[in-house]
PDB file of C-alpha atoms in Angstrom:
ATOM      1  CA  UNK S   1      36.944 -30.242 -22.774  1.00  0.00           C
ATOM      2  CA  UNK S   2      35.070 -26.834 -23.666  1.00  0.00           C
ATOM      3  CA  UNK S   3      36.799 -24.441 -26.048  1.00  0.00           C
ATOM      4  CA  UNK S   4      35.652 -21.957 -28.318  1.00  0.00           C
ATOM      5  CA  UNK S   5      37.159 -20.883 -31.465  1.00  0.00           C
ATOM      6  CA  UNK S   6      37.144 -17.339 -33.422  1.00  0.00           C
ATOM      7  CA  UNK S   7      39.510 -18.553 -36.404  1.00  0.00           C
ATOM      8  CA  UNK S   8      39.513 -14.686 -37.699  1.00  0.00           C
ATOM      9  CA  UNK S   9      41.687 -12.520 -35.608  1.00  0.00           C
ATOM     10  CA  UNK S  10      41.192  -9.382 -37.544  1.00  0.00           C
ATOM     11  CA  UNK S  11      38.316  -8.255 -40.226  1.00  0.00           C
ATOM     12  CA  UNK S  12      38.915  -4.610 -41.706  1.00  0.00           C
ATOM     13  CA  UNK S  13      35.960  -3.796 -43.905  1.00  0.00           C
ATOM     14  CA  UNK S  14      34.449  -0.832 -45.263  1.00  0.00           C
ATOM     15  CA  UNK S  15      31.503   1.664 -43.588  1.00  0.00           C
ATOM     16  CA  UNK S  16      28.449  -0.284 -44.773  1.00  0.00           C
ATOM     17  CA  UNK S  17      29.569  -3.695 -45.744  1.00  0.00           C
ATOM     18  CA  UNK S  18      27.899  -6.746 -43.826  1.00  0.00           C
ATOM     19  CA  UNK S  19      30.575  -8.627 -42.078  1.00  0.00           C
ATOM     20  CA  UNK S  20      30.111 -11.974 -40.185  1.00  0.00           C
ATOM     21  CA  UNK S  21      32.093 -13.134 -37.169  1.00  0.00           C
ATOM     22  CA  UNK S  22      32.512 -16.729 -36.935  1.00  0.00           C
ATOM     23  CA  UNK S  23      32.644 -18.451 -33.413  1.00  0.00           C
ATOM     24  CA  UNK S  24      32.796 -22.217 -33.311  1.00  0.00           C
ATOM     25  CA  UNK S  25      32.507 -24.256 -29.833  1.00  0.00           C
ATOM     26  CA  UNK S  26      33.130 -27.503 -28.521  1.00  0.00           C
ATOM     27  CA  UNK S  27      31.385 -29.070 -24.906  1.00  0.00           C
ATOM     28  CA  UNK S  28      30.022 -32.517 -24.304  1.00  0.00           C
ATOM     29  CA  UNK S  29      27.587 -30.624 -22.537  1.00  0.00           C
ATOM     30  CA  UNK S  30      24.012 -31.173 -23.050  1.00  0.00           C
ATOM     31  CA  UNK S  31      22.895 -27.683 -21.332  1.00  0.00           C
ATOM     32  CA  UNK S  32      24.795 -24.932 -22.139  1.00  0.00           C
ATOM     33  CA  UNK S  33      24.674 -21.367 -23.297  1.00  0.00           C
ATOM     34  CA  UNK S  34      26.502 -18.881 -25.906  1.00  0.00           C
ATOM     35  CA  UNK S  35      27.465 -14.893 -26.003  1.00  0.00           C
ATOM     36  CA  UNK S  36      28.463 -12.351 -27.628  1.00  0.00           C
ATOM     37  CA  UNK S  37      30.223  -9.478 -25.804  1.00  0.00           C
ATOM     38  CA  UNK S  38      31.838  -6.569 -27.236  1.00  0.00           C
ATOM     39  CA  UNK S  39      35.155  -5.068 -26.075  1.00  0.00           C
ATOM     40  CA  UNK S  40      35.417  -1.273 -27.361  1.00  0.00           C
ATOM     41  CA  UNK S  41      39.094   0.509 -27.009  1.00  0.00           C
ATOM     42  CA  UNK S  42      37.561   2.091 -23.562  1.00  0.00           C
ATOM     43  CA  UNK S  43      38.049  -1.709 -22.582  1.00  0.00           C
ATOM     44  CA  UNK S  44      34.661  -3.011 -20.959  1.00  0.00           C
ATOM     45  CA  UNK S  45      33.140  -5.542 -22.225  1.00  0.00           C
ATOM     46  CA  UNK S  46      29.413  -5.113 -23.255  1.00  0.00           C
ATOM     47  CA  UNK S  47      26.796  -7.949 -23.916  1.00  0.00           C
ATOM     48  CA  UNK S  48      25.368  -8.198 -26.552  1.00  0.00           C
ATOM     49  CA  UNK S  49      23.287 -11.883 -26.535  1.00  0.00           C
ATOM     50  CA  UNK S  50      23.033 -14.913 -24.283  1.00  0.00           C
ATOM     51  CA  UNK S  51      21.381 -18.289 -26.415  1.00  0.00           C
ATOM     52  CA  UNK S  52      21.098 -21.841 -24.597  1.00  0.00           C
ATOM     53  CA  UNK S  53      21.193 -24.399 -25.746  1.00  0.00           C
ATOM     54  CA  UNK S  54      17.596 -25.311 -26.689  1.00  0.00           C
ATOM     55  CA  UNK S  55      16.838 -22.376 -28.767  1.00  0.00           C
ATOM     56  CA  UNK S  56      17.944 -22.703 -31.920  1.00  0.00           C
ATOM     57  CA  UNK S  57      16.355 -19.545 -33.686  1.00  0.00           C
ATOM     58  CA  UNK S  58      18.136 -16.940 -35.066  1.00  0.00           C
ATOM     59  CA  UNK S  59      17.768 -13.562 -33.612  1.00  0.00           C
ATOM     60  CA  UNK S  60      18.049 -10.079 -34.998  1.00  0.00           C
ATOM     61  CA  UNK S  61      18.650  -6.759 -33.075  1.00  0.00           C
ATOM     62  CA  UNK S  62      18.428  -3.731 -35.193  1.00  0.00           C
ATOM     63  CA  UNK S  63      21.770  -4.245 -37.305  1.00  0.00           C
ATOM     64  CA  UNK S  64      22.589  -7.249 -35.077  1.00  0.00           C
ATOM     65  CA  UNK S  65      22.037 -10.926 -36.676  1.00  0.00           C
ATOM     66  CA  UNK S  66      22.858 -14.433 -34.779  1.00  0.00           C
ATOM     67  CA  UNK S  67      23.205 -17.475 -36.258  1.00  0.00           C
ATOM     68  CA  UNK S  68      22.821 -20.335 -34.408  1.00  0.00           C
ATOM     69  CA  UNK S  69      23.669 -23.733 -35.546  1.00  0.00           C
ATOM     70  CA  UNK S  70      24.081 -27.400 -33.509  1.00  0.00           C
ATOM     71  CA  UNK S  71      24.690 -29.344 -36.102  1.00  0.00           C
ATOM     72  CA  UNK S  72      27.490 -27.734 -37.071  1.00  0.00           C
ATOM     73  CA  UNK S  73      28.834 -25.757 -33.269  1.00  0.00           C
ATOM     74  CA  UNK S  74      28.748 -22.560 -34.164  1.00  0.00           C
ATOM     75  CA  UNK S  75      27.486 -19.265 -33.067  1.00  0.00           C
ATOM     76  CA  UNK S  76      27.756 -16.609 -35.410  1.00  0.00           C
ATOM     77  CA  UNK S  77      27.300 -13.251 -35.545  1.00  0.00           C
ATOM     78  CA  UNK S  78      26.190 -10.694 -38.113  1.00  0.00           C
ATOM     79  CA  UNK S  79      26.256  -6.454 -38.785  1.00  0.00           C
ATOM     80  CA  UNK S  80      24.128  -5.461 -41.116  1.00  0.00           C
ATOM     81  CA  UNK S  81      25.873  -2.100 -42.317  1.00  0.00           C
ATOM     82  CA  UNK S  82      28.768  -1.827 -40.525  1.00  0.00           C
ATOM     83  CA  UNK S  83      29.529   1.773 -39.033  1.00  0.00           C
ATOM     84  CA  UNK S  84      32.467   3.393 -37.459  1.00  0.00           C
ATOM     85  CA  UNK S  85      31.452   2.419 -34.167  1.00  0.00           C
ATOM     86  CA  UNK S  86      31.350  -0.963 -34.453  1.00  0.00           C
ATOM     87  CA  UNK S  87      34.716  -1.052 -34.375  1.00  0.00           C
ATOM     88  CA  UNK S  88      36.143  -3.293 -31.772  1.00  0.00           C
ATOM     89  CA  UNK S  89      36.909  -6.533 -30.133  1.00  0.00           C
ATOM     90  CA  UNK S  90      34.023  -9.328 -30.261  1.00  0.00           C
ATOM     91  CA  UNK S  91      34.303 -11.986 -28.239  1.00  0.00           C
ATOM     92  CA  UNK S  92      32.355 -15.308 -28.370  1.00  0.00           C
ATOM     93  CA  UNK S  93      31.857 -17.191 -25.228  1.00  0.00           C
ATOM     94  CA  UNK S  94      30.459 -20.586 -23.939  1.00  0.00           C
ATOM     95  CA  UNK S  95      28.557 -21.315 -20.130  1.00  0.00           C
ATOM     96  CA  UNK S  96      28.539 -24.399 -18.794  1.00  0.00           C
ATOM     97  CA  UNK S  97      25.001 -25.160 -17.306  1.00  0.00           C
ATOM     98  CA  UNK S  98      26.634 -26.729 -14.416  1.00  0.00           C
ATOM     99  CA  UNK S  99      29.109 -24.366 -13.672  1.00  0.00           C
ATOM    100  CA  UNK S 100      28.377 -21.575 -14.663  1.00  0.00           C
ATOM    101  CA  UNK S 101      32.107 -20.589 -15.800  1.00  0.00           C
ATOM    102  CA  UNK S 102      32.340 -18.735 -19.359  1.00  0.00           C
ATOM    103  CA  UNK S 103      35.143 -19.915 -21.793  1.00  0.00           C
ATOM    104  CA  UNK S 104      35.960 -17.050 -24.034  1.00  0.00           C
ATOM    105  CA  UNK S 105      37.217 -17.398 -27.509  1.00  0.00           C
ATOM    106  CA  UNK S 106      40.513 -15.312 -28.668  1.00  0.00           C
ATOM    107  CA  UNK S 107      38.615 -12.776 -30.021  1.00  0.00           C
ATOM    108  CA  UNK S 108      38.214 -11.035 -33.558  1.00  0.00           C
ATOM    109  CA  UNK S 109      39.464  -7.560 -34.202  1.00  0.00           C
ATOM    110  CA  UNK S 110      36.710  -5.262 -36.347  1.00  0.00           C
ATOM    111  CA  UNK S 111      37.841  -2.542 -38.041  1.00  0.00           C
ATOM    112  CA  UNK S 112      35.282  -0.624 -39.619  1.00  0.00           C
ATOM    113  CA  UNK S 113      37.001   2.138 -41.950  1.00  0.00           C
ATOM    114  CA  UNK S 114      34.863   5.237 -43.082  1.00  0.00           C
TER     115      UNK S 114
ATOM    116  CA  UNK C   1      20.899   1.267 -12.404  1.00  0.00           C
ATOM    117  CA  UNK C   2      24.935   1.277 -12.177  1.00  0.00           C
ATOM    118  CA  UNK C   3      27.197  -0.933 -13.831  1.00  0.00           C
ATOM    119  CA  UNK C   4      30.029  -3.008 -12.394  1.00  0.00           C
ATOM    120  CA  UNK C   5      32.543  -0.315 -10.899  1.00  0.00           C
ATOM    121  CA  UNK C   6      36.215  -0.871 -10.501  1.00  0.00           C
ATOM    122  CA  UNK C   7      39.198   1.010  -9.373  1.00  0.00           C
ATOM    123  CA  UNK C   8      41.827   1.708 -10.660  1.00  0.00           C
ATOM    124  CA  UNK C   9      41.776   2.207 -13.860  1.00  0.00           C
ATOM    125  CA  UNK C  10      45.248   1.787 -14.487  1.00  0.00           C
ATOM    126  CA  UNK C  11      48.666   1.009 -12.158  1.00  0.00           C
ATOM    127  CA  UNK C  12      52.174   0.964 -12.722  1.00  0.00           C
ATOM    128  CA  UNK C  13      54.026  -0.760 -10.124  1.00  0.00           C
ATOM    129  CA  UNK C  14      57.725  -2.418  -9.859  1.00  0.00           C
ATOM    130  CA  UNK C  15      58.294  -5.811 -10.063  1.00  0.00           C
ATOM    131  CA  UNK C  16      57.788  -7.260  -6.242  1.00  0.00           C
ATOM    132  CA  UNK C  17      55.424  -4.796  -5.033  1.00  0.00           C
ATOM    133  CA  UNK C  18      51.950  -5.261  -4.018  1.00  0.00           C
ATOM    134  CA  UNK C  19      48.937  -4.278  -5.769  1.00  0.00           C
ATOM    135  CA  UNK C  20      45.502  -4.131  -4.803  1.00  0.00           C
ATOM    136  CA  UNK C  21      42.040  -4.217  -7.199  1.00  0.00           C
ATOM    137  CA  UNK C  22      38.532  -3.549  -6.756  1.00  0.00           C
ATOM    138  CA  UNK C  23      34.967  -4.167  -7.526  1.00  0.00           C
ATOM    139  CA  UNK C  24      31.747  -3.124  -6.825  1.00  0.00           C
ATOM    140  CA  UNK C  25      29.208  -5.713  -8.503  1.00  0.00           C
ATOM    141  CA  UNK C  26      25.810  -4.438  -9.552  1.00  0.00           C
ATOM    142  CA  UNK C  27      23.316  -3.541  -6.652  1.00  0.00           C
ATOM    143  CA  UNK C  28      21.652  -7.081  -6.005  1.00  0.00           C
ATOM    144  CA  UNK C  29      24.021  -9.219  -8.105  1.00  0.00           C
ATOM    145  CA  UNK C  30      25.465 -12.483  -5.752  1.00  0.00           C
ATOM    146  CA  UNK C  31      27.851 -13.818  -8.034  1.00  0.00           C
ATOM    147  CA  UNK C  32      31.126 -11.855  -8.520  1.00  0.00           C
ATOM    148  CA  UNK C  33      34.049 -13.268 -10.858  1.00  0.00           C
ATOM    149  CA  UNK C  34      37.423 -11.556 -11.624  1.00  0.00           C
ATOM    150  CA  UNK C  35      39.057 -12.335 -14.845  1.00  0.00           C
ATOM    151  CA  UNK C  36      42.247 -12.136 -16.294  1.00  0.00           C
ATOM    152  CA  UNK C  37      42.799 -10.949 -19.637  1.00  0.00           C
ATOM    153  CA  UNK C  38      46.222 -10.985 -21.650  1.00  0.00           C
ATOM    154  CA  UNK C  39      46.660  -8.894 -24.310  1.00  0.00           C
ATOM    155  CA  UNK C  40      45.027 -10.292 -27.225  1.00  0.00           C
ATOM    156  CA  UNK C  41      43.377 -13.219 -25.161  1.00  0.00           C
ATOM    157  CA  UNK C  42      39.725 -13.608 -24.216  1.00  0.00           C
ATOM    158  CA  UNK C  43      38.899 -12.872 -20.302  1.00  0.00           C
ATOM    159  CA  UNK C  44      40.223 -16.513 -18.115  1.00  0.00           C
ATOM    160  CA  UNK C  45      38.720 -16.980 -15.019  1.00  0.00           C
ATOM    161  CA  UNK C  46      40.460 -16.325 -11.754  1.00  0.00           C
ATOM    162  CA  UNK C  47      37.997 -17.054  -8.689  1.00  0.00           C
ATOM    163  CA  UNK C  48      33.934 -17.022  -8.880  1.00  0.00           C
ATOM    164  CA  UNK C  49      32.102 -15.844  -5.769  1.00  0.00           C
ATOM    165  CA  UNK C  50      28.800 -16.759  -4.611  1.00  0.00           C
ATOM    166  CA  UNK C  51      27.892 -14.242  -1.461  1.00  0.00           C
ATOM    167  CA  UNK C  52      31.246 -14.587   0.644  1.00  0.00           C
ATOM    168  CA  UNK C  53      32.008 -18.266  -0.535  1.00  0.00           C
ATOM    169  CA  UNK C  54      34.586 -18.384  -3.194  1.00  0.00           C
ATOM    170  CA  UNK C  55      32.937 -21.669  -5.403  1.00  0.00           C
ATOM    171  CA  UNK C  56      35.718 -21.730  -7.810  1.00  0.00           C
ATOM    172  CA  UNK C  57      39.349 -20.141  -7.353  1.00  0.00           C
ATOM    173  CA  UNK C  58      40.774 -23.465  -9.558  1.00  0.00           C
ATOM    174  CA  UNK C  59      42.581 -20.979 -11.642  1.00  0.00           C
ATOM    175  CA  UNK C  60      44.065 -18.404  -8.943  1.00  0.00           C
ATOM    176  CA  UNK C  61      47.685 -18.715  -8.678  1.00  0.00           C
ATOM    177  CA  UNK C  62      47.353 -18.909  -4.631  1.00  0.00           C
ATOM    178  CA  UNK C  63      51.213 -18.512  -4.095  1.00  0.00           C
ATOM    179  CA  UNK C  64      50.802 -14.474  -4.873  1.00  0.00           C
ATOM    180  CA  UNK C  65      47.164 -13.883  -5.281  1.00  0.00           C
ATOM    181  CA  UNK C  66      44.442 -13.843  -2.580  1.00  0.00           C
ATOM    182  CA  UNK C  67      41.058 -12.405  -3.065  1.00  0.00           C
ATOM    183  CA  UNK C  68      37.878 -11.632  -0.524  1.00  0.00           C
ATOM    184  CA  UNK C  69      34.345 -10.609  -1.069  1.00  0.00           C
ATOM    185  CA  UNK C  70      33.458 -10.180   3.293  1.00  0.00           C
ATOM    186  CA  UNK C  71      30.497  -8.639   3.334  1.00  0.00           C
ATOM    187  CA  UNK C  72      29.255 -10.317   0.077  1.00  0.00           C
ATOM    188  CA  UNK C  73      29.509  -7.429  -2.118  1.00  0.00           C
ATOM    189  CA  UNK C  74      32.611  -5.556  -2.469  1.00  0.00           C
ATOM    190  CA  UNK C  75      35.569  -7.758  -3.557  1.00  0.00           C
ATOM    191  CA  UNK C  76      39.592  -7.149  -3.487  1.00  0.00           C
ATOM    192  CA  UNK C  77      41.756  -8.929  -5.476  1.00  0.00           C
ATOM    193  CA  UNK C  78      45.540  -8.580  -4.007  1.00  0.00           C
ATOM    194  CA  UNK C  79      48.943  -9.636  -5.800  1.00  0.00           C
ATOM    195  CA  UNK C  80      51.824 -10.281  -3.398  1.00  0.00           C
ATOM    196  CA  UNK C  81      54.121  -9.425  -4.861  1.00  0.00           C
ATOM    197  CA  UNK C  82      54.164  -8.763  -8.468  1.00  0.00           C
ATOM    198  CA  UNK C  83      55.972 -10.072 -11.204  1.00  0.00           C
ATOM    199  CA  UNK C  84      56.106  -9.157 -14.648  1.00  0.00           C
ATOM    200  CA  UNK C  85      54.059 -11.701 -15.898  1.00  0.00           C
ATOM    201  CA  UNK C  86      50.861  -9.726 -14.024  1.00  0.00           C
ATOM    202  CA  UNK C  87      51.262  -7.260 -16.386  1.00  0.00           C
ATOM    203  CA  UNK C  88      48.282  -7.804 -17.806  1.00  0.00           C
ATOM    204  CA  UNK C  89      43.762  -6.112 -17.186  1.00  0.00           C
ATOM    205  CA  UNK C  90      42.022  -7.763 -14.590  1.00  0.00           C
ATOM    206  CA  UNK C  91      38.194  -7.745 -15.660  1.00  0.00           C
ATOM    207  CA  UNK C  92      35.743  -8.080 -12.014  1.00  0.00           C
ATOM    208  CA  UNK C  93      32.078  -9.254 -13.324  1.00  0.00           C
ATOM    209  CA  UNK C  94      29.116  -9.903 -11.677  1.00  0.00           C
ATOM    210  CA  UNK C  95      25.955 -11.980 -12.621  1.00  0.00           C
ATOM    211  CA  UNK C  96      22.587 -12.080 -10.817  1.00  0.00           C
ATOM    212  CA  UNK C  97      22.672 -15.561 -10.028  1.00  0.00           C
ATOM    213  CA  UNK C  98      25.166 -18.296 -10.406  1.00  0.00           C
ATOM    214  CA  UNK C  99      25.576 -22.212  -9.402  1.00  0.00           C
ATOM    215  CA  UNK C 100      23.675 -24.062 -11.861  1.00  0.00           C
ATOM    216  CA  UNK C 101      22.431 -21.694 -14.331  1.00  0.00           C
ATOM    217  CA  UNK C 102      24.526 -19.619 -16.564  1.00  0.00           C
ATOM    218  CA  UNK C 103      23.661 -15.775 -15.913  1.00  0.00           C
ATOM    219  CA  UNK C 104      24.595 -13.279 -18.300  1.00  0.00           C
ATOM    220  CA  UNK C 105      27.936 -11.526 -16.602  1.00  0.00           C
ATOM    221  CA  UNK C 106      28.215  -8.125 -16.846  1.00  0.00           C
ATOM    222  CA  UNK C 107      32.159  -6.620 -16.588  1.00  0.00           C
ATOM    223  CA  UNK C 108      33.649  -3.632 -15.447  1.00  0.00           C
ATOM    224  CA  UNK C 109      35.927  -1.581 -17.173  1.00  0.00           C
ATOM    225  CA  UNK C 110      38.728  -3.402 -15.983  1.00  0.00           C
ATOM    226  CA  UNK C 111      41.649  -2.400 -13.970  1.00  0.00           C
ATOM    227  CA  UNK C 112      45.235  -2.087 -16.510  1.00  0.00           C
ATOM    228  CA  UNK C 113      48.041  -2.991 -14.506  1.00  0.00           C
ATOM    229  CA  UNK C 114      52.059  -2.951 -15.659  1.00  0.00           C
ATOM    230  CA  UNK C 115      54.565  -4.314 -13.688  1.00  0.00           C
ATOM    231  CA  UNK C 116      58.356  -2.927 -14.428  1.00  0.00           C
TER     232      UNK C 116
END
């Protein structure tokens, strides 16, 4: 079975701190993919990254870190600096490469505080 | 280039009414997907569209929920009739391509909907 776990529900850290979001996964899988999205109070949910499988390197993005590890399932995901706007819901989720169908973790509440 | 569009934005019905959703998918994108997303939950898939062809409606509760994509763009998702237990956003997505490979989805701003 597929699942993806976010075992922090809510982070509340200070304007400028580094804070890492962990997302663990589990699929027998061979092919598969990870995201990131980011769910704002407006509601939609924004991408942020999309990793397969196969490519193991991290990745930065301005602020934005990944971590990606198979040895150990996880995906994780790190702001450099946090700001105010970074508050929000981050949500890790898994593609099957058959399928096609995302499995989304629960979710981890930032809260960025000036 | 426009993102996913949905309307409404938010609906209050009463319990055992109807209630209608929906989506406009990016210009060009042939996969469409509606989600369902509890408060607190991640986004759980209702029905995945390929073109007209619904390829995976495993999850839709087909006793009070129907859904349609005709023309292979525009898709309606339709409850029949509510219960309080819809209350609940309904996220519509679209990806480029589906099937085989995992396109990145991009969502909507999701329709809100209470049910009294």
């Amino acid at each position: 079975a597929q699942k993806v776990t976010q075992a922090q529900t809510e982070i509340s850290v200070v304007e400028k701190e580094d804070v890492t979001l962990d997302c663990v996964y589990e699929t027998r899988d061979t092919t598969y993919y990870l995201f990131w999205y980011k769910q704002p109070p407006s509601g939609e949910l924004v991408f942020l990254i999309r990793r397969n499988s196969f490519d193991e390197q991290n990745e930065i993005s301005g602020r934005y870190s990944w971590n990606f590890q198979k040895s150990t399932s996880s995906f994780n995901f790190t702001i450099t600096a946090s700001q105010v706007v970074d508050s929000a819901v981050y949500f890790c989720a898994l593609g099957s490469g058959n399928t096609g169908k995302l499995i989304f973790g629960q979710g981890t509440t930032l809260q960025v505080k000036p | 280039e426009a993102g996913v569009v949905q309307s409404p934005r938010y609906k209050i019905i009463e319990k055992k009414q109807p209630v209608a959703f929906w989506c406009n998918p990016i210009s060009g994108h042939n996969t469409l997907y509606w989600y369902l997303q509890n408060l607190g939950q991640g986004p759980e898939l209702l029905i995945r569209y390929e073109n007209e062809e619904a390829v995976d409606d495993s999850q839709l509760p087909k006793d009070r929920f129907s859904a349609e994509r005709l023309k292979g763009v525009d898709s309606t998702l339709k409850i029949q009739p509510a219960e309080l237990g819809d209350s609940a956003v309904y996220l519509c997505a679209s990806s480029l391509a589906g099937g085989t490979s995992t396109d990145t989805q991009y969502f909507g701003p999701g329709t809100r909907l209470t049910v009294l």
